[in-house]
Coordinates of C-alpha atoms and ligand atoms in Angstrom, one line a residue:
X1063 CA 87.0 84.3 77.3
X1064 CA 83.6 83.4 75.9
X1065 CA 82.0 86.0 73.7
X1066 CA 78.8 86.2 75.8
X1067 CA 77.5 89.5 77.0
X1068 CA 75.8 90.0 80.3
X1069 CA 73.7 93.0 80.8
X1070 CA 73.4 94.9 84.1
X1071 CA 69.8 95.5 85.2
X1072 CA 68.6 99.0 86.0
X1073 CA 67.4 99.2 89.6
X1074 CA 65.7 101.9 91.6
X1075 CA 68.3 101.7 94.3
X1076 CA 71.2 104.0 94.0
X1077 CA 73.0 102.1 96.7
X1078 CA 72.6 98.8 94.9
X1079 CA 73.7 100.5 91.7
X1080 CA 76.8 101.7 93.5
X1081 CA 77.5 98.3 94.8
X1082 CA 77.1 96.7 91.4
X1083 CA 79.3 99.3 89.8
X1084 CA 81.9 98.7 92.5
X1085 CA 81.8 94.9 92.1
X1086 CA 82.0 94.8 88.3
X1087 CA 84.3 97.8 88.0
X1088 CA 82.0 99.9 85.7
X1089 CA 81.4 103.6 86.0
X1090 CA 79.0 104.7 88.7
X1091 CA 75.7 105.6 87.2
X1092 CA 76.2 103.6 84.0
X1093 CA 74.3 100.5 85.2
X1094 CA 72.9 99.8 81.8
X1095 CA 76.4 99.3 80.3
X1096 CA 77.3 95.8 79.3
X1097 CA 79.9 94.1 81.5
X1098 CA 81.8 90.9 81.6
X1099 CA 81.8 89.1 84.9
X1100 CA 85.1 87.3 84.3
X1101 CA 86.8 90.7 83.7
X1102 CA 87.0 91.3 87.5
X1103 CA 88.0 87.7 88.4
X1104 CA 91.1 85.6 87.5
X1105 CA 93.0 86.7 84.5
X1106 CA 91.7 85.3 81.2
X1107 CA 94.1 83.8 78.8
X1108 CA 94.6 86.3 76.0
X1109 CA 97.6 86.9 73.8
X1110 CA 99.2 90.3 73.0
X1111 CA 98.5 91.3 69.4
X1112 CA 95.5 88.8 69.1
X1113 CA 92.2 90.7 69.0
X1114 CA 89.4 89.3 71.2
X1115 CA 86.1 89.6 69.2
X1116 CA 82.6 90.0 70.5
X1117 CA 79.2 90.0 68.7
X1118 CA 79.5 90.1 64.9
X1119 CA 83.2 91.0 65.0
X1120 CA 85.2 88.5 63.1
X1121 CA 88.8 87.4 63.5
X1122 CA 90.8 88.4 60.5
X1123 CA 94.3 87.7 61.7
X1124 CA 96.8 88.7 64.3
X1125 CA 100.5 89.3 64.7
X1126 CA 100.9 86.4 67.1
X1127 CA 104.1 84.5 66.0
X1128 CA 105.5 87.5 64.2
X1129 CA 108.8 88.8 65.5
X1130 CA 107.9 92.3 66.5
X1131 CA 110.4 94.9 67.7
X1132 CA 107.6 97.0 69.3
X1133 CA 104.4 95.9 71.0
X1134 CA 101.0 96.3 69.4
X1135 CA 99.3 99.3 71.1
X1136 CA 96.1 100.0 69.1
X1137 CA 93.7 98.9 66.4
X1138 CA 91.0 100.3 64.1
X1139 CA 88.3 98.7 62.1
X1140 CA 87.4 99.1 58.4
X1141 CA 83.9 100.6 57.6
X1142 CA 82.7 97.2 56.5
X1143 CA 83.8 95.6 59.7
X1144 CA 85.5 92.9 57.6
X1145 CA 89.0 93.9 58.5
X1146 CA 91.2 95.9 60.8
X1147 CA 94.5 97.4 61.3
X1148 CA 96.9 96.8 64.2
X1149 CA 99.4 99.4 65.1
X1150 CA 102.7 98.9 66.9
X1151 CA 104.4 101.4 69.3
X1152 CA 106.7 102.5 66.5
X1153 CA 103.8 103.2 64.2
X1154 CA 104.2 100.0 62.2
X1155 CA 100.9 99.0 60.6
X1156 CA 99.5 95.5 60.1
X1157 CA 96.5 95.2 57.8
X1158 CA 94.1 92.3 58.0
X1159 CA 90.9 91.3 56.1
X1160 CA 89.8 94.1 53.8
X1161 CA 92.0 96.7 55.5
X1162 CA 94.5 98.3 53.2
X1163 CA 97.9 99.6 54.0
X1164 CA 98.0 103.4 53.5
X1165 CA 101.4 104.2 55.1
X1166 CA 103.1 104.0 58.5
X1167 CA 105.6 105.7 60.7
X1168 CA 107.4 102.4 61.2
X1169 CA 110.6 103.6 59.6
X1170 CA 110.6 107.1 61.2
X1171 CA 112.3 108.1 64.3
X1172 CA 109.6 109.2 66.8
X1173 CA 110.0 111.3 69.9
X1174 CA 107.2 109.5 71.6
X1175 CA 105.6 106.1 70.9
X1176 CA 102.4 105.7 68.9
X1177 CA 99.5 104.9 71.3
X1178 CA 96.5 104.7 69.1
X1179 CA 94.8 104.9 65.7
X1180 CA 91.5 105.8 64.1
X1181 CA 90.3 105.1 60.5
X1182 CA 88.5 107.4 58.1
X1183 CA 84.9 106.7 57.1
X1184 CA 86.0 105.5 53.7
X1185 CA 88.5 103.1 55.1
X1186 CA 91.1 104.4 52.8
X1187 CA 93.1 106.2 55.4
X1188 CA 93.8 106.6 59.1
X1189 CA 95.4 108.7 61.7
X1190 CA 98.0 107.6 64.2
X1191 CA 98.6 109.5 67.5
X1192 CA 101.8 109.5 69.6
X1193 CA 101.9 109.9 73.4
X1194 CA 102.8 113.6 72.9
X1195 CA 99.7 114.3 70.8
X1196 CA 101.5 114.2 67.5
X1197 CA 99.2 113.2 64.7
X1198 CA 100.2 111.3 61.6
X1199 CA 97.7 111.3 58.8
X1200 CA 97.8 108.6 56.0
X1201 CA 95.7 107.9 52.9
X1202 CA 92.6 110.1 52.7
X1203 CA 92.9 111.2 56.4
X1204 CA 93.0 115.0 56.5
X1205 CA 95.4 116.7 58.9
X1206 CA 93.2 118.5 61.4
X1207 CA 95.7 119.7 63.9
X1208 CA 98.1 118.3 66.5
X1209 CA 99.6 119.1 69.9
X1210 CA 102.8 117.3 69.1
X1211 CA 106.0 119.0 70.2
X1212 CA 104.2 120.7 73.2
X1213 CA 105.0 119.7 76.7
X1214 CA 101.9 117.8 78.0
X1215 CA 101.2 117.3 81.7
X1216 CA 99.6 113.9 80.9
X1217 CA 100.3 111.7 77.9
X1218 CA 97.7 111.0 75.2
X1219 CA 96.4 107.5 75.3
X1220 CA 93.7 107.3 72.6
X1221 CA 92.3 108.8 69.4
X1222 CA 88.7 108.7 68.2
X1223 CA 87.4 110.2 64.9
X1224 CA 83.9 111.6 64.3
X1225 CA 81.8 109.5 61.9
X1226 CA 82.2 112.1 59.1
X1227 CA 86.0 111.9 59.4
X1228 CA 86.3 115.6 59.8
X1229 CA 86.9 115.7 63.5
X1230 CA 89.1 114.0 66.1
X1231 CA 89.3 113.6 69.8
X1232 CA 92.5 112.8 71.7
X1233 CA 92.2 111.4 75.2
X1234 CA 94.9 112.2 77.8
X1235 CA 95.5 109.3 80.2
X1236 CA 97.5 108.9 83.5
X1237 CA 101.2 108.8 82.8
X1238 CA 103.0 105.4 83.0
X1239 CA 105.1 104.7 86.1
X1240 CA 108.6 106.0 85.8
X1241 CA 110.9 103.7 83.8
X1242 CA 113.5 103.5 86.5
X1243 CA 112.9 102.1 89.9
X1244 CA 114.1 103.7 93.2
X1245 CA 117.7 104.0 94.2
X1246 CA 118.7 100.9 96.1
X1247 CA 122.4 101.4 97.0
X1248 CA 123.3 99.9 100.3
X1249 CA 120.0 98.0 100.7
X1250 CA 119.5 94.2 100.9
X1251 CA 116.4 93.2 98.9
X1252 CA 114.9 89.8 99.1
X1253 CA 111.2 90.9 98.7
X1254 CA 109.8 93.7 96.5
X1255 CA 108.1 95.2 99.6
X1256 CA 111.6 96.0 100.8
X1257 CA 112.1 98.5 98.0
X1258 CA 112.3 102.1 99.2
X1259 CA 109.5 104.6 98.5
X1260 CA 106.9 101.9 99.4
X1261 CA 106.3 101.4 95.6
X1262 CA 105.0 97.9 96.3
X1263 CA 103.4 98.1 99.8
X1264 CA 103.4 94.8 101.7
X1265 CA 100.7 92.5 100.3
X1266 CA 100.8 93.9 96.8
X1267 CA 100.4 91.1 94.3
X1268 CA 103.7 91.6 92.4
X1269 CA 106.5 89.3 91.8
X1270 CA 109.9 89.4 90.0
X1271 CA 111.5 86.8 87.8
X1272 CA 115.3 86.8 88.2
X1273 CA 117.8 84.8 86.2
X1274 CA 121.4 84.2 87.2
X1275 CA 124.7 83.1 85.6
X1276 CA 124.1 84.1 82.0
X1277 CA 124.3 85.2 79.4
X1278 CA 124.2 81.8 77.8
X1279 CA 124.2 81.6 74.0
X1280 CA 122.0 78.6 74.1
X1281 CA 119.4 79.4 76.9
X1282 CA 119.3 83.1 77.3
X1283 CA 117.7 83.7 73.8
X1284 CA 115.1 81.0 74.5
X1285 CA 114.2 82.6 77.8
X1286 CA 114.0 86.0 76.2
X1287 CA 111.7 84.6 73.6
X1288 CA 109.3 83.4 76.2
X1289 CA 109.5 86.6 78.2
X1290 CA 108.9 88.8 75.2
X1291 CA 106.1 86.6 74.0
X1292 CA 104.3 87.1 77.3
X1293 CA 105.5 90.8 77.4
X1294 CA 107.0 90.1 80.8
X1295 CA 110.0 91.9 82.2
X1296 CA 112.7 90.0 84.1
X1297 CA 116.0 90.8 85.8
X1298 CA 119.2 89.1 84.7
X1299 CA 122.3 88.7 87.0
X1300 CA 125.2 88.8 84.6
X1301 CA 128.5 87.0 84.9
X1302 CA 131.1 89.4 83.5
X1303 CA 133.2 87.0 81.6
X1304 CA 130.2 85.4 79.9
X1305 CA 129.0 88.9 78.9
X1306 CA 132.4 89.8 77.5
X1307 CA 132.2 86.6 75.4
X1308 CA 128.7 87.3 74.1
X1309 CA 128.0 91.0 74.3
X1310 CA 125.2 90.7 71.7
X1311 CA 123.1 88.9 74.3
X1312 CA 123.2 91.9 76.6
X1313 CA 122.2 94.1 73.7
X1314 CA 119.3 91.8 73.1
X1315 CA 118.3 91.7 76.8
X1316 CA 118.3 95.5 77.0
X1317 CA 116.3 95.7 73.7
X1318 CA 113.8 93.3 75.1
X1319 CA 113.3 95.6 78.2
X1320 CA 115.1 93.4 80.7
X1321 CA 117.1 94.7 83.7
X1322 CA 120.7 93.7 84.1
X1323 CA 122.5 93.4 87.4
X1324 CA 126.0 92.3 88.4
X1325 CA 126.9 88.7 89.4
X1326 CA 130.7 89.2 89.5
X1327 CA 133.2 88.6 86.8
X1328 CA 133.7 84.9 87.2
X1329 CA 131.1 83.9 89.8
X1330 CA 133.3 84.3 92.7
X1331 CA 132.4 83.9 96.4
X1332 CA 132.6 87.5 97.6
X1333 CA 132.9 86.4 101.3
X1334 CA 136.4 85.1 100.3
X1335 CA 137.4 88.1 98.3
X1336 CA 139.5 90.8 99.9
X1337 CA 138.8 94.5 99.1
X1338 CA 141.6 94.5 96.5
X1339 CA 139.7 92.0 94.5
X1340 CA 136.5 94.0 94.2
X1341 CA 137.5 96.3 91.3
X1342 CA 138.3 93.2 89.1
X1343 CA 135.3 91.2 90.1
X1344 CA 132.6 93.7 90.6
X1345 CA 133.5 97.1 89.1
X1346 CA 134.8 95.5 85.9
X1347 CA 131.5 93.7 85.5
X1348 CA 129.3 96.8 86.2
X1349 CA 131.4 98.8 83.8
X1350 CA 131.1 96.2 81.1
X1351 CA 127.3 96.0 81.4
X1352 CA 127.0 99.8 81.3
X1353 CA 129.4 100.0 78.3
X1354 CA 127.3 97.5 76.3
X1355 CA 123.8 98.7 77.3
X1356 CA 124.2 102.3 78.3
X1357 CA 122.3 101.5 81.6
X1358 CA 123.7 102.0 85.1
X1359 CA 123.9 98.8 87.2
X1360 CA 122.0 99.2 90.5
X1361 CA 122.4 95.8 92.1
X1362 CA 124.6 92.8 92.6
X1363 CA 123.5 89.3 93.5
X1364 CA 126.3 87.5 95.4
X1365 CA 127.1 84.2 93.8
X1366 CA 125.9 81.3 95.9
X1367 CA 124.0 83.9 98.0
X1368 CA 127.2 84.1 100.0
X1369 CA 127.3 87.4 101.9
X1370 CA 128.4 89.0 105.1
X1371 CA 128.9 92.4 106.7
X1372 CA 132.0 93.1 104.6
X1373 CA 130.2 92.2 101.4
X1374 CA 127.3 94.5 102.3
X1375 CA 129.7 97.3 103.1
X1376 CA 131.6 96.9 99.9
X1377 CA 128.3 97.0 97.9
X1378 CA 127.1 100.1 99.8
X1379 CA 130.4 101.9 99.0
X1380 CA 129.7 101.3 95.3
X1381 CA 126.0 102.4 95.6
X1382 CA 124.9 98.9 94.8
X1383 CA 122.0 97.1 96.3
X1384 CA 122.3 93.4 97.3
X1385 CA 119.6 91.6 95.3
X1386 CA 118.6 88.4 97.1
X1387 CA 115.5 86.2 96.5
X1388 CA 112.8 84.5 98.6
X1389 CA 111.5 81.9 96.2
X1390 CA 114.1 79.2 95.2
X1391 CA 112.9 76.4 93.0
X1392 CA 116.5 75.1 92.7
X1393 CA 116.1 74.9 88.9
X1394 CA 119.9 74.5 88.6
X1395 CA 119.6 71.0 90.1
X1396 CA 117.3 70.1 87.2
X1397 CA 114.6 68.5 89.3
X1398 CA 112.2 68.3 86.3
X1399 CA 110.1 70.9 84.5
X1400 CA 106.9 70.2 86.4
X1401 CA 108.7 70.3 89.7
X1402 CA 110.2 73.7 88.9
X1403 CA 106.8 75.0 88.0
X1404 CA 105.2 73.6 91.1
X1405 CA 107.9 74.9 93.4
X1406 CA 107.5 78.4 92.1
X1407 CA 103.8 78.5 92.1
X1408 CA 103.3 76.9 95.5
X1409 CA 105.8 79.4 97.0
X1410 CA 104.4 82.4 95.3
X1411 CA 103.6 85.3 97.7
X1412 CA 103.2 89.1 97.5
X1413 CA 106.5 90.7 96.5
X1414 CA 108.2 87.4 95.7
X1415 CA 111.6 87.5 94.1
X1416 CA 112.0 84.3 92.2
X1417 CA 115.6 83.0 91.7
X1418 CA 116.2 81.0 88.6
X1419 CA 119.1 80.5 86.1
X1420 CA 119.6 81.3 82.4
X1421 CA 123.3 80.2 82.4
X1422 CA 125.9 78.0 84.1
X1423 CA 124.7 74.7 82.8
X1424 CA 121.8 72.9 81.0
X1425 CA 118.8 75.2 81.6
X1426 CA 116.4 73.4 79.2
X1427 CA 114.1 72.6 82.2
X1428 CA 114.0 76.2 83.2
X1429 CA 113.1 77.3 79.6
X1430 CA 110.4 74.6 79.4
X1431 CA 109.0 75.6 82.8
X1432 CA 108.8 79.3 82.1
X1433 CA 105.5 79.5 80.2
X1434 CA 103.6 77.7 82.9
X1435 CA 105.3 79.7 85.6
X1436 CA 104.3 83.0 83.9
X1437 CA 100.8 81.8 83.2
X1438 CA 100.4 80.5 86.7
X1439 CA 101.7 83.7 88.3
X1440 CA 99.4 85.8 86.1
X1441 CA 96.4 83.6 86.7
X1442 CA 96.9 84.1 90.4
X1443 CA 96.4 87.8 89.8
X1444 CA 100.0 88.8 90.1
X1445 CA 101.9 91.3 88.0
X1446 CA 105.5 90.5 87.1
X1447 CA 107.8 93.5 87.5
X1448 CA 111.5 94.3 87.2
X1449 CA 113.7 94.9 90.2
X1450 CA 116.9 97.1 90.4
X1451 CA 115.7 98.8 87.2
Ligands
LIG1125 ZN1 125.1 82.3 90.3

C-alpha cells in the first residue's frame, strides 16, 4: 500500500455524499475524512505484526519473523513519535525505537485476551485492556478504574487515553463469531454453503483449506508454519496411527488454532469395512484426537472419498458429518508447485472446500505452493475459514 492520502471533497449534495460514503466505506456525514481508495478494493499485501506507516510515522521495527504464541492485537506510540509498542493477545509487550518496556501481562494467566493499549503522555507507562474491560497499568500509568470481572454484553475492543493521561475510554465492539461451528452430525458437506444455520449463505466469499493423511513429522510443521504466518485456519484430517506415533503434532495443530477431523485409523476404505470394524477404525481415532487435544471430533473424511449409504449411516449414528471437498488440485500426485497453485486458484469459488495433503508421502510441493495459494485466495477477496470446528 502506498502511503499517499486522498481527500474526499465536500459537496453540497447529500445524496452524492451518501454515495461517496457508501463507495469508500466511510461514515455517512464525514465526507471530509481522509480515505484510501485501495482499502475498498482487492486486499493489499500486509503482514500481521508489521505496522503500516503513513505521513511522518516511521517504521521502527516489527515482530515479523519472531515466533509468537499469540497474535499482535494492538499498538501505541511514544510521545516523540520515534517509537512504539506492540502488544500480543496475552499482553506480551514488544518495544521499538524509543519505546521503553515498563511491564507486561505476558506471564500472567488472563481470563480474557488483551485487545488494546494506550500510552501515558510521558511515554514512561501504558495501560493494557482485556476483552472483559480489565485494565492493567504499567510504569507511570495510574489505575483509573476497570470493568474487569463483570459480565459484559459486548466485549471491549479498544482503549484510548486523554492527552493528560488522567482519563481513559474503553470502546465495546461487536462480539467475535462463536468459536465452534454448527453441529454437522449426519450431514454431507462438500461446500461451505451446505453448513447448517446458513452461516455462509451461497455466494459468500469464503473457502476452507483442508489437509489429509497427516500428521507428518516432516511436512505438518512446515504447513503449520505457513498457516500461522498468514494467520489462516485450516482443517486437518488425521490418520489415527500417525497421530498415535506423533501426538505432539496434534498438540501443535490445536495450539495453532487448527481444526482436526477423523480420517480413520489406518486410511481404510470405509465402503469395504463392516460395522464391526468401525469402532477400531473410526471411534478409536476420534477418541485419540479428543484425548490429545480436548476437542470433540465433528467430522470424518472418508479415505479416497470412498463412501456409500452405509458409510453415511454409520457416520450419522456417531454424530459425525462427512467432510468432502469440491476443489481437488491432486497435490498428492506431485504435479509441480505452480500447477498446484494454478489448479486451486482457477477452481476457487464461493464456499470452496479445498482438498490437499500434509501427510502420506512427499508433500514438499504442497508446502511450497501454500503461500501463493493463500495469497491468491485472499487477493481474490476470500476469507479462509475452518470447517467442522
Ligand atoms: Zn487420505
